[in-house]
PDB file of C-alpha atoms in Angstrom:
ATOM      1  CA  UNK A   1      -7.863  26.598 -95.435  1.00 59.00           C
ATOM      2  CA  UNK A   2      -4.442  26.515 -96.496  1.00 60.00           C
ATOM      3  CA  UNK A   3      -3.567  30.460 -96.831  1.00 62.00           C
ATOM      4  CA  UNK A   4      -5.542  33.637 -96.179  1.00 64.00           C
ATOM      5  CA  UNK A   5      -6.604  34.244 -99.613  1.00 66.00           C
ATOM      6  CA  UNK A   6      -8.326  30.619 -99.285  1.00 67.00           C
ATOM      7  CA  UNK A   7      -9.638  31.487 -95.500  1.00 72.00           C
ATOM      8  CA  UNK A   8     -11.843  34.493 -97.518  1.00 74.00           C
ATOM      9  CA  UNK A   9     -12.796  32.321-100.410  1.00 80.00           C
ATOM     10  CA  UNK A  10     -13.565  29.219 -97.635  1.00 80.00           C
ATOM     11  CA  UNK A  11     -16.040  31.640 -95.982  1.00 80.00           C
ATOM     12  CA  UNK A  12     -17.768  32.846 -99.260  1.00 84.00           C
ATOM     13  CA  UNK A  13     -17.961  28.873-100.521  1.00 86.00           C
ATOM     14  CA  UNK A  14     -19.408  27.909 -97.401  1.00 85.00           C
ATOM     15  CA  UNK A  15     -22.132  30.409 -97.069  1.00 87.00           C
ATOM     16  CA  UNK A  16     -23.026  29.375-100.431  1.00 87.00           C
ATOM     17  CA  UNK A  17     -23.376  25.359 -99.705  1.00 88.00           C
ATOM     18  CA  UNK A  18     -25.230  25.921 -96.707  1.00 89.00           C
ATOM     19  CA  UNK A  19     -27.823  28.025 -98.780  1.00 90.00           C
ATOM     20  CA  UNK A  20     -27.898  25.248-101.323  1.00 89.00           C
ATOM     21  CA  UNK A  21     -28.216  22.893 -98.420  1.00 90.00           C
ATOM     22  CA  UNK A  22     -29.983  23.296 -95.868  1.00 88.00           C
ATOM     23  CA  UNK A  23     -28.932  19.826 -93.988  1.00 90.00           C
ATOM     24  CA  UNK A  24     -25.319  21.143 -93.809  1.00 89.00           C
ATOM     25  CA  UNK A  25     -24.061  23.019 -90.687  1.00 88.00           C
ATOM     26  CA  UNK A  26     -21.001  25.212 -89.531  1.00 86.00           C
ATOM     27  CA  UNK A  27     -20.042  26.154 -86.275  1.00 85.00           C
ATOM     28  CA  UNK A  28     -17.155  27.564 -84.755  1.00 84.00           C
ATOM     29  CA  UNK A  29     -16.267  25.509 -81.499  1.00 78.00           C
ATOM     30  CA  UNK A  30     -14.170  27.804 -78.850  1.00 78.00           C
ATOM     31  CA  UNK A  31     -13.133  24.758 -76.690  1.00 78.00           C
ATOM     32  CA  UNK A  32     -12.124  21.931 -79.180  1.00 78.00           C
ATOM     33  CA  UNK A  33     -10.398  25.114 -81.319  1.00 77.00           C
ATOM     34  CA  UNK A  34     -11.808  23.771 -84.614  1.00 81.00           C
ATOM     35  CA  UNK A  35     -14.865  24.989 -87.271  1.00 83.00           C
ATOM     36  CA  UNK A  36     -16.542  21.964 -87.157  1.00 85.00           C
ATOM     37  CA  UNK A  37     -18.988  21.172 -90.628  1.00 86.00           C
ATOM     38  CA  UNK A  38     -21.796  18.486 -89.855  1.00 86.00           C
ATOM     39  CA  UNK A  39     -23.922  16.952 -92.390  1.00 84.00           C
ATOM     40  CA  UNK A  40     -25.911  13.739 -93.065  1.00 80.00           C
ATOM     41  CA  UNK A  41     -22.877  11.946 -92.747  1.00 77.00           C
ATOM     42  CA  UNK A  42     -19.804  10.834 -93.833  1.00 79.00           C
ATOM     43  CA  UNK A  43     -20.279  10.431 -97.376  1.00 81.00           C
ATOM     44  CA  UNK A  44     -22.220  13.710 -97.353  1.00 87.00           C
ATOM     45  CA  UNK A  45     -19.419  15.499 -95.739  1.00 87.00           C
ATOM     46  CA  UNK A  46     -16.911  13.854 -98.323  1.00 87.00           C
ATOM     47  CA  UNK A  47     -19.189  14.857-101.573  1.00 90.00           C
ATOM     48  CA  UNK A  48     -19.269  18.819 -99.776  1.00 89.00           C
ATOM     49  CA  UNK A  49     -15.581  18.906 -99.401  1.00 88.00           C
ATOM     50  CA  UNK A  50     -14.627  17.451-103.137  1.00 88.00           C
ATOM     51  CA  UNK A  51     -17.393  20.446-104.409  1.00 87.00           C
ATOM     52  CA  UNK A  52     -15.533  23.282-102.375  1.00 85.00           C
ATOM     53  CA  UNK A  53     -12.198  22.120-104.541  1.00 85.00           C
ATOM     54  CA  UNK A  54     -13.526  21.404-107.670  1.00 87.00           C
ATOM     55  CA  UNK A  55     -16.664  24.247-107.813  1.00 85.00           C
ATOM     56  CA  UNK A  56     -14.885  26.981-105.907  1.00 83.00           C
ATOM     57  CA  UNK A  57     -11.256  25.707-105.863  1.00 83.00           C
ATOM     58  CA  UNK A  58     -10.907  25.984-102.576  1.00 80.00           C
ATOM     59  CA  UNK A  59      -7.930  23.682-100.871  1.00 79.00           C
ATOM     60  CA  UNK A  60      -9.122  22.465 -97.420  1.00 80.00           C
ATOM     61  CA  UNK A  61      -7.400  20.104 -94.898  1.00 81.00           C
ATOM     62  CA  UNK A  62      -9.571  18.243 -93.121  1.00 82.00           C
ATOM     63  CA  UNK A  63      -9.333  16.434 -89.598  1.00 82.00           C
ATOM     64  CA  UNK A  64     -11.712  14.351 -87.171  1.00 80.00           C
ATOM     65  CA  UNK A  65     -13.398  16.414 -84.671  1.00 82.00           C
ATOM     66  CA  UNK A  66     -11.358  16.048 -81.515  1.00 87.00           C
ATOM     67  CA  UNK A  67     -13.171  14.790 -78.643  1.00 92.00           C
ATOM     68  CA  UNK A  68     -14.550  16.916 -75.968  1.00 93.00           C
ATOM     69  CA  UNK A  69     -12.784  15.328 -72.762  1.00 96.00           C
ATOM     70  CA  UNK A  70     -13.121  16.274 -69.152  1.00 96.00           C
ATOM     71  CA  UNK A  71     -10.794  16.847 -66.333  1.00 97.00           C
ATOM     72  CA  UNK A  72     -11.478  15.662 -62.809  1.00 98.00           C
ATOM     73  CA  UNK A  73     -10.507  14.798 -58.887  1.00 98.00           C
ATOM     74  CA  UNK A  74     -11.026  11.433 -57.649  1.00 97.00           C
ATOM     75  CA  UNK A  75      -9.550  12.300 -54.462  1.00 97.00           C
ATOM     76  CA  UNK A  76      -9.533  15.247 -51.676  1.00 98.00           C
ATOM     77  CA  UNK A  77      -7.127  17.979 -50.752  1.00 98.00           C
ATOM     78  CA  UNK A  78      -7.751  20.116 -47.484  1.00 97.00           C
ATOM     79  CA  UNK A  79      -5.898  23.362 -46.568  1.00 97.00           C
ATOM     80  CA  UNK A  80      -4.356  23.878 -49.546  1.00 98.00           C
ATOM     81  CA  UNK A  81      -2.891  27.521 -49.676  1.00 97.00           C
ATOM     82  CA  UNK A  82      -2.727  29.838 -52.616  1.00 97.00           C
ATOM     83  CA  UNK A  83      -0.820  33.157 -51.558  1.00 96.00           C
ATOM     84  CA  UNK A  84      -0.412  35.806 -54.224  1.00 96.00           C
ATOM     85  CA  UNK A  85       1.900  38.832 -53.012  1.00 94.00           C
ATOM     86  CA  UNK A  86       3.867  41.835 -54.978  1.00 90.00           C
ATOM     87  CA  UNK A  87       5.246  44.994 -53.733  1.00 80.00           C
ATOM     88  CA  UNK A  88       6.436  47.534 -56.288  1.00 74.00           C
ATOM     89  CA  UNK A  89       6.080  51.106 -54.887  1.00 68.00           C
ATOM     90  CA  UNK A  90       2.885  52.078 -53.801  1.00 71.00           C
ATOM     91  CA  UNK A  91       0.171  49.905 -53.917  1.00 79.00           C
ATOM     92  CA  UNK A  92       1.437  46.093 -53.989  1.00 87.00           C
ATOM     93  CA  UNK A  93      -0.922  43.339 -54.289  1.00 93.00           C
ATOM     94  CA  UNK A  94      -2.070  40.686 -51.558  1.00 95.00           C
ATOM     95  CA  UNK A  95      -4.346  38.068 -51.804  1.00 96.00           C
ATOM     96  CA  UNK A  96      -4.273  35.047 -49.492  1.00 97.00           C
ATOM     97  CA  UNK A  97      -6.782  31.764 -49.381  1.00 98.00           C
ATOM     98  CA  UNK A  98      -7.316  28.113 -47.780  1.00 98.00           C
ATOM     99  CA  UNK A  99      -9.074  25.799 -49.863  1.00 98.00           C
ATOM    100  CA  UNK A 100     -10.507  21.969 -49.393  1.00 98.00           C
ATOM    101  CA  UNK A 101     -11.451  20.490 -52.643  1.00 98.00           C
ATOM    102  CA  UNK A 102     -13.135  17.601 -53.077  1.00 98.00           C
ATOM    103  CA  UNK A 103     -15.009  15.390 -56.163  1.00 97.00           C
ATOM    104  CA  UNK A 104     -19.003  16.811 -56.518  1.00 96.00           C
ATOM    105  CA  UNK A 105     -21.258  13.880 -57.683  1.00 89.00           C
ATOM    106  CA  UNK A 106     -24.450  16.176 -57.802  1.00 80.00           C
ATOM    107  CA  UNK A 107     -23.544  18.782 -60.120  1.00 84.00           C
ATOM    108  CA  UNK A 108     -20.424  20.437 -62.064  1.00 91.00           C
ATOM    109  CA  UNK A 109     -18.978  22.656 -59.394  1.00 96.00           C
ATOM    110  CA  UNK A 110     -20.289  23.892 -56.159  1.00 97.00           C
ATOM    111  CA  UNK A 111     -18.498  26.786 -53.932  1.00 98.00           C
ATOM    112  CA  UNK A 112     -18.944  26.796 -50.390  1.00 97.00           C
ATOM    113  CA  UNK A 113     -17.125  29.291 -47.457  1.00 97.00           C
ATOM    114  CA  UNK A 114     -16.912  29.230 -43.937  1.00 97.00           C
ATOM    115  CA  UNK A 115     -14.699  31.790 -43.444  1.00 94.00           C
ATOM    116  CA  UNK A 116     -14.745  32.683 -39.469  1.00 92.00           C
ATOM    117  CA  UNK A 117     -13.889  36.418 -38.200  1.00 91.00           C
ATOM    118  CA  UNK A 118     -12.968  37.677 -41.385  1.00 92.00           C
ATOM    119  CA  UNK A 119     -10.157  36.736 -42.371  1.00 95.00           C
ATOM    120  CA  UNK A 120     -11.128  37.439 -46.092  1.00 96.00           C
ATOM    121  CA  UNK A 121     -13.013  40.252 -46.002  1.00 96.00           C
ATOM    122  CA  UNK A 122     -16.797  39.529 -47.311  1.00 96.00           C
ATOM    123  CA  UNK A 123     -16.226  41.906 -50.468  1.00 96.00           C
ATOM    124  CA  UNK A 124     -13.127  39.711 -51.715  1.00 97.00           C
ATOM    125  CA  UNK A 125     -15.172  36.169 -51.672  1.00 97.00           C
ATOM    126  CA  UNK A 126     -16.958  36.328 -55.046  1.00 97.00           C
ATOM    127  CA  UNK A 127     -13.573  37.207 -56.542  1.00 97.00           C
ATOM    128  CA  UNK A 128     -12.022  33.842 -54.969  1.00 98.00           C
ATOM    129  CA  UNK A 129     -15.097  31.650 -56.932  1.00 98.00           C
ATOM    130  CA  UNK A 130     -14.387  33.762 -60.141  1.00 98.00           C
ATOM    131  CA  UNK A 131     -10.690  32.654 -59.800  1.00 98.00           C
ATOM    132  CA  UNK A 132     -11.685  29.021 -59.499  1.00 98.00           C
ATOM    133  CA  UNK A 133     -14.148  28.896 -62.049  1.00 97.00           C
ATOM    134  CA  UNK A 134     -11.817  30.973 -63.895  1.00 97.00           C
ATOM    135  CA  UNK A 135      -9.525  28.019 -63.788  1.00 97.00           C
ATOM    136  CA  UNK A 136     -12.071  25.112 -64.206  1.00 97.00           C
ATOM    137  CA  UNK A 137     -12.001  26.075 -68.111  1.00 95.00           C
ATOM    138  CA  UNK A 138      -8.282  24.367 -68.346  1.00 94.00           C
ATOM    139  CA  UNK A 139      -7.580  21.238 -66.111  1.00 95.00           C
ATOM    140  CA  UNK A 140      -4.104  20.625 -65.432  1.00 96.00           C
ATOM    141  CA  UNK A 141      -3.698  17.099 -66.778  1.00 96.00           C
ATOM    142  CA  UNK A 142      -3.786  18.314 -70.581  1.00 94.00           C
ATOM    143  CA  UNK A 143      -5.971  21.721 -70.305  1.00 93.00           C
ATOM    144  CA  UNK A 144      -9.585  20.297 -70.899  1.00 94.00           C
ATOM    145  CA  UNK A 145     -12.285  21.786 -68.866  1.00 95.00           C
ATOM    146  CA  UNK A 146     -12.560  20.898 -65.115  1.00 97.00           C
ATOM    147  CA  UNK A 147     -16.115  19.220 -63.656  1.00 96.00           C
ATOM    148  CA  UNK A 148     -17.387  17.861 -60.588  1.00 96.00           C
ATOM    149  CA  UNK A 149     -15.307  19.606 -58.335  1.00 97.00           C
ATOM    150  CA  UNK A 150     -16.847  21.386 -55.307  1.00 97.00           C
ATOM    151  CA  UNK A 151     -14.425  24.177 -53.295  1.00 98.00           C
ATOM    152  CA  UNK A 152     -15.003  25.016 -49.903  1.00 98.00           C
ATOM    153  CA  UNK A 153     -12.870  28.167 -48.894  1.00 98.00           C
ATOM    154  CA  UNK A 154     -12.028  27.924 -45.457  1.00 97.00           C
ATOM    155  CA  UNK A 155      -9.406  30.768 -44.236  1.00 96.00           C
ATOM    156  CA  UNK A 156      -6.617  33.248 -45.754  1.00 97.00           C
ATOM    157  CA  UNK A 157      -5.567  36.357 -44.838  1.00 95.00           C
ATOM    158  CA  UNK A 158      -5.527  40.354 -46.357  1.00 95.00           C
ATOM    159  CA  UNK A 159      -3.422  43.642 -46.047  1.00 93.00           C
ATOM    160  CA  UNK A 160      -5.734  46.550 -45.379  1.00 91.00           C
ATOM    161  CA  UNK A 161      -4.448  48.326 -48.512  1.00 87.00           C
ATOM    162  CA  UNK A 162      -2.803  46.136 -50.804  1.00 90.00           C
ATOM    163  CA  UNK A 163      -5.784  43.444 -51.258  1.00 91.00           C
ATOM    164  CA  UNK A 164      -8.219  43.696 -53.913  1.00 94.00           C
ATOM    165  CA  UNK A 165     -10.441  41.381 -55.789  1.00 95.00           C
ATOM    166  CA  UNK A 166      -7.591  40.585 -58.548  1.00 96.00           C
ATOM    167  CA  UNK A 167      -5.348  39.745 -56.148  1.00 96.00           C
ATOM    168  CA  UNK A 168      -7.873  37.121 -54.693  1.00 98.00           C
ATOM    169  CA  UNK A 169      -8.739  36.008 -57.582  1.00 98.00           C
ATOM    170  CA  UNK A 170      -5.285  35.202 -58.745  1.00 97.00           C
ATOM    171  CA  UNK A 171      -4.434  33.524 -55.217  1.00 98.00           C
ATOM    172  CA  UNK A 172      -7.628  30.966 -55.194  1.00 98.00           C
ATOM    173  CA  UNK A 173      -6.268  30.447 -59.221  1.00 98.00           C
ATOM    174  CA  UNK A 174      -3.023  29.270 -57.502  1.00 98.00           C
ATOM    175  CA  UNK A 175      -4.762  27.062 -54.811  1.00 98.00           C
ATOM    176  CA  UNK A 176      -6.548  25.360 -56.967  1.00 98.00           C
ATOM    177  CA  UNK A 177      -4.280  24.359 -59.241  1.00 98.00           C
ATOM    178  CA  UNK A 178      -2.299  23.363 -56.685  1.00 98.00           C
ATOM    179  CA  UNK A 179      -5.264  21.227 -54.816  1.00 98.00           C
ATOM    180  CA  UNK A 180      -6.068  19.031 -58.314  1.00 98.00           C
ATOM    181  CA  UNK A 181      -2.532  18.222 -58.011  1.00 97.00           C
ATOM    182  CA  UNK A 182      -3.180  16.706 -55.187  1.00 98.00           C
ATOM    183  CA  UNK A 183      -6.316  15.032 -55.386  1.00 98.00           C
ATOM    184  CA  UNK A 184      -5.868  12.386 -57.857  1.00 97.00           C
ATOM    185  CA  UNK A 185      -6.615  13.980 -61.049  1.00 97.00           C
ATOM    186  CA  UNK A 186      -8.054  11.966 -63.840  1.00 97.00           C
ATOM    187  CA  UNK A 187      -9.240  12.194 -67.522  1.00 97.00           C
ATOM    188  CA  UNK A 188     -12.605  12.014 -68.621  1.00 97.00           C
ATOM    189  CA  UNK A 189     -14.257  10.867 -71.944  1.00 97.00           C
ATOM    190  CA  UNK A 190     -17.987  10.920 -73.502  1.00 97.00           C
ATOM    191  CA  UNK A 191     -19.907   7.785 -73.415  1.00 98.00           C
ATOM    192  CA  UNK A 192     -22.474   7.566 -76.071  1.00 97.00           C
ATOM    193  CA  UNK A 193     -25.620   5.241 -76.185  1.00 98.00           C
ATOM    194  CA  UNK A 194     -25.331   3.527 -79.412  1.00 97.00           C
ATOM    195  CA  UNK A 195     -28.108   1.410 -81.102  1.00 97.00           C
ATOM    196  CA  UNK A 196     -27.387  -0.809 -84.124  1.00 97.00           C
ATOM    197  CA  UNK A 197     -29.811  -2.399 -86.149  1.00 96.00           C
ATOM    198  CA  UNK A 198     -28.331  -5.524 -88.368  1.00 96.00           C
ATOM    199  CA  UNK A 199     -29.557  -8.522 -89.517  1.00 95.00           C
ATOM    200  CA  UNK A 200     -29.259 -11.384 -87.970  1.00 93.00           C
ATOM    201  CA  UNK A 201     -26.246 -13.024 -89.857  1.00 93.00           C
ATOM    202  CA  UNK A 202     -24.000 -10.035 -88.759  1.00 94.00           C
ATOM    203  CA  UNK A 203     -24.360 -10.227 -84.714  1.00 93.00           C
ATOM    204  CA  UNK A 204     -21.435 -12.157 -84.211  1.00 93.00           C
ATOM    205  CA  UNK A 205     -19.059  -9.923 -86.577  1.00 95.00           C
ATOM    206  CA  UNK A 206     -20.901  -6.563 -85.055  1.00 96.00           C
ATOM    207  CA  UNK A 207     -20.666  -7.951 -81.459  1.00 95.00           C
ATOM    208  CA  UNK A 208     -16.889  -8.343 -81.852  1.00 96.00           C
ATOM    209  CA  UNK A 209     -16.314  -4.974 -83.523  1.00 96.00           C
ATOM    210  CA  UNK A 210     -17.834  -3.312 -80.609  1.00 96.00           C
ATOM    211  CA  UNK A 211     -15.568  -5.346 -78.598  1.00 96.00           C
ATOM    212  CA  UNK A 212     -12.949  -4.111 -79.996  1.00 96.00           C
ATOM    213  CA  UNK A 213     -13.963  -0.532 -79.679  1.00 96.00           C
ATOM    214  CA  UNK A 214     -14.182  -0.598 -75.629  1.00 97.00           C
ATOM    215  CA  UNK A 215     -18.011  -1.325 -75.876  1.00 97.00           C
ATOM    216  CA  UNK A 216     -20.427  -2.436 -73.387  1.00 97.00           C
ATOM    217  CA  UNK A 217     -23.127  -4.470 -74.932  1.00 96.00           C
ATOM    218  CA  UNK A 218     -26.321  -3.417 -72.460  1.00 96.00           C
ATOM    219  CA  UNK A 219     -28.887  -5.969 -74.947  1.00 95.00           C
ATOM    220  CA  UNK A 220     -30.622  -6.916 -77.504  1.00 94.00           C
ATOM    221  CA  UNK A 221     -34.276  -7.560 -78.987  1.00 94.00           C
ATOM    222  CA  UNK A 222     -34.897  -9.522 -82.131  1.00 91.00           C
ATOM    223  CA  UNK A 223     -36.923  -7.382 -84.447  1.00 86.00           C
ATOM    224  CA  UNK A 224     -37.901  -9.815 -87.486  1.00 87.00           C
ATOM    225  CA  UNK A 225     -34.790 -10.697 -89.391  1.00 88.00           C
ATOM    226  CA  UNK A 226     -32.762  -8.046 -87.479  1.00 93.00           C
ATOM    227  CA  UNK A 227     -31.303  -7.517 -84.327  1.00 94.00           C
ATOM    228  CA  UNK A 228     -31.290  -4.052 -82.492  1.00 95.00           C
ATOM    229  CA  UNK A 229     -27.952  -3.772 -80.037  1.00 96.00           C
ATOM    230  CA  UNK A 230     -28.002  -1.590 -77.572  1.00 97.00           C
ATOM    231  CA  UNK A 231     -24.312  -0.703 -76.475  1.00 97.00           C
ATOM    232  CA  UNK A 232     -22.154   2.253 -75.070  1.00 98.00           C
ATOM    233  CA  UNK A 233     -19.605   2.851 -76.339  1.00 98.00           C
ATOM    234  CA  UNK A 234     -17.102   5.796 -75.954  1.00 98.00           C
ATOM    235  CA  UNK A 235     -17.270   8.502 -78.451  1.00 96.00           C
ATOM    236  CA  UNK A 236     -13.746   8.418 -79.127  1.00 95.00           C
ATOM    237  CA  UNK A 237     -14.407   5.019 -81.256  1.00 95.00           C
ATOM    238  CA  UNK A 238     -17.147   6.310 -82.992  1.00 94.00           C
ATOM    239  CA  UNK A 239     -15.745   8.481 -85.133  1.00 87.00           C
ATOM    240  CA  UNK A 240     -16.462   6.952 -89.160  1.00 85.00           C
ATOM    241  CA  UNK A 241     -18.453   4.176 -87.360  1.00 92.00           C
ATOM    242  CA  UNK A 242     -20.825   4.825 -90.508  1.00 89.00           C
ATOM    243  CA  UNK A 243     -17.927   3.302 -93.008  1.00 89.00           C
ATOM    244  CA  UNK A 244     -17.378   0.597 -90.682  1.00 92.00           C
ATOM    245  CA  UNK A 245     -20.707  -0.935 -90.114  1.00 94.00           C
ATOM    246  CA  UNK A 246     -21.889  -0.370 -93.893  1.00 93.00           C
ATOM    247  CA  UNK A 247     -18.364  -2.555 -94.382  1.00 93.00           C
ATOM    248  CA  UNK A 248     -19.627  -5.015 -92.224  1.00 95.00           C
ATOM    249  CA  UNK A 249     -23.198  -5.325 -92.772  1.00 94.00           C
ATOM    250  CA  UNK A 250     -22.937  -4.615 -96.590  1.00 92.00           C
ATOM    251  CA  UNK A 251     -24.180  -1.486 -96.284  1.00 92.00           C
ATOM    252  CA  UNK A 252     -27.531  -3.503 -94.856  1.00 93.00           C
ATOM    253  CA  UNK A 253     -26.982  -1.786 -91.128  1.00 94.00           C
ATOM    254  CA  UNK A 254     -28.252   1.294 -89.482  1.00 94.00           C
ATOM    255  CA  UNK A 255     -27.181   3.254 -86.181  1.00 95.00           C
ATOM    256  CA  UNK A 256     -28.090   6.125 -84.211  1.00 94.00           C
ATOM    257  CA  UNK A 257     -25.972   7.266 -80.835  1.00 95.00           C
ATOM    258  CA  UNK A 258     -26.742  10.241 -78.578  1.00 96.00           C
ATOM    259  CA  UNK A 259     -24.390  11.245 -75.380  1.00 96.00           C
ATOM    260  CA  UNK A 260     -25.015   8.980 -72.165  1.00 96.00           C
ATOM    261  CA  UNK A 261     -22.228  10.523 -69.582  1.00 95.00           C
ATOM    262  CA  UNK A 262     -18.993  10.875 -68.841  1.00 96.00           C
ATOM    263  CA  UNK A 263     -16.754   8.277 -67.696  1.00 96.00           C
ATOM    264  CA  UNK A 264     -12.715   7.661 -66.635  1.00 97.00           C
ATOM    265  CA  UNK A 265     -10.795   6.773 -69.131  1.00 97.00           C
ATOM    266  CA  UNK A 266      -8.491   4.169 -69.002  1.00 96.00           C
ATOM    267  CA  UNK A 267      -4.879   5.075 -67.520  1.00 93.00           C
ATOM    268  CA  UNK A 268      -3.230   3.937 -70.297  1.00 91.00           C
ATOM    269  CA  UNK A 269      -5.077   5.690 -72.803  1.00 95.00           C
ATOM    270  CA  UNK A 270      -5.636   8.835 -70.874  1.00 96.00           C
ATOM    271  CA  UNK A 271      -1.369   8.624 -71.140  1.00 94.00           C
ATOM    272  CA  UNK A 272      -1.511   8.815 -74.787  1.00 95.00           C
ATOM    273  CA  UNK A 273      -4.454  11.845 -74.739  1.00 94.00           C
ATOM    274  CA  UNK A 274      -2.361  13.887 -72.059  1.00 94.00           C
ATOM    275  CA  UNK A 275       1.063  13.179 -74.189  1.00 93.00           C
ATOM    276  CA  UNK A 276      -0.999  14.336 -77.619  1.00 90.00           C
ATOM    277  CA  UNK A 277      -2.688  17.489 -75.639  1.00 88.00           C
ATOM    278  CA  UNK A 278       1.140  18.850 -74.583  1.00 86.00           C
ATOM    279  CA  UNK A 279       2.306  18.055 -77.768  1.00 87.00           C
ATOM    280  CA  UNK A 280      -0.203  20.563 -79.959  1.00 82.00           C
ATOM    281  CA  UNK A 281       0.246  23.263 -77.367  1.00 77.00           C
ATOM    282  CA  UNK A 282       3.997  23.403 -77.800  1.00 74.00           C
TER     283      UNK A 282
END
């Protein structure tokens, strides 16, 4: 919506469409930051957005929803410190941690500890994972959620009255950080599994528009007159694949995709996604 008065009427429109249609949705997503409106595709999102101007006069921009990207290690860090300390009169605050960190292949994030002779006191640990997962939700390459990591804490140190669980929590926030830095940090992107059915005097133009779109052809089975591709491709060059293959094909093509895994993205790119990241925070 353009102003507030249009956010209110943009709320009241909507409701309305999505009682008229029940094949529209609306959902608020926290982690891209957008309201994201899905439909039965592009054309049908096109026809709902030209009836909230012209039936409720409602001005809308409209962008592609952004990609959900990943953050990752590719290499290790060991004994990585994270030391949070303030004295103020009275109580100060002291929290002090070792961390290795290390890329998890099983799994999003595991937390280990072998703490020996307490040097963080048992009652401070689960405030040392909550500061790491606490920090998982925004990598440091350009703020996108943090996966296959595991954590082992291995040693740190407390003051018998100024340590708490916030001050723990804030130190192993500060080691961690600090450990991605070091462990060879890289972007990740969503691979899709795409399947395309054309006929068969399309392949060649199809084959090199995937190509072009950092595909991986995986194969193909004749089916009549048609072919059925099976590619992945990343989701990134997805987005309007609809207007692309109906331009292709004549409108005589068909595809359906559904997420595979997630995968490095090229350095170059990932350059370019990092740079565009910084550049809507400031």
């Amino acid at each position: 919506p353009k102003s507030k008065g249009d956010e209110d009427k943009l709320g009241n429109a909507i409701n309305r469409l999505l009682e008229e249609d029940p094949t529209l949705r609306l959902e608020k997503n926290v982690e891209l930051r957008q309201t994201l409106l899905t439909g039965m595709g592009e054309a049908h999102i096109d026809i709902t957005i030209e009836r909230l101007q012209r039936k409720f006069g409602v001005e809308v921009k409209t962008a592609e929803a952004k990609v959900p990207y990943r953050e990752t290690i590719k290499g290790t860090a060991t004994r990585v410190e994270g030391k949070h300390k303030k004295q103020s009169g009275g109580h100060g605050q002291y929290g002090h941690v070792f961390i290795d960190i290390a890329p998890f292949a099983d799994g999003e994030f595991e937390f280990t500890e072998t703490i020996f002779g307490g040097s963080v006191p048992r009652q401070y640990i689960p405030a040392v994972e909550k500061g790491i997962r606490e920090s998982m939700t925004e990598g440091i390459l350009a703020g996108y959620p943090v996966t296959n990591i595991k954590v082992n804490l291995q040693d740190g140190s407390f003051h018998p009255v100024d340590s708490s669980e916030m001050a723990f929590k804030i130190a192993a926030s500060l080691a961690f950080r600090k450990a991605c830095e070091q462990a060879k940090p890289v972007l990740l992107e969503p691979i899709m599994d795409v399947e395309i059915k054309v006929p068969d005097q399309f392949m060649g133009d199809i084959m090199g528009d995937l190509n072009s779109k950092r595909g991986r052809i995986l194969g193909m089975e004749k089916d009549g007159n048609m072919q059925l591709i099976k590619a992945n491709v990343p989701l990134s060059e997805m987005y309007r694949y609809a207007i692309d293959l109906k331009s292709i094909t004549q409108g005589r093509g068909s595809f359906t995709m559904e997420f595979a895994r997630y995968e490095e993205v090229p350095a170059s790119l990932a350059e370019k996604i990092i740079a565009q990241a910084k550049a809507e925070k400031e």
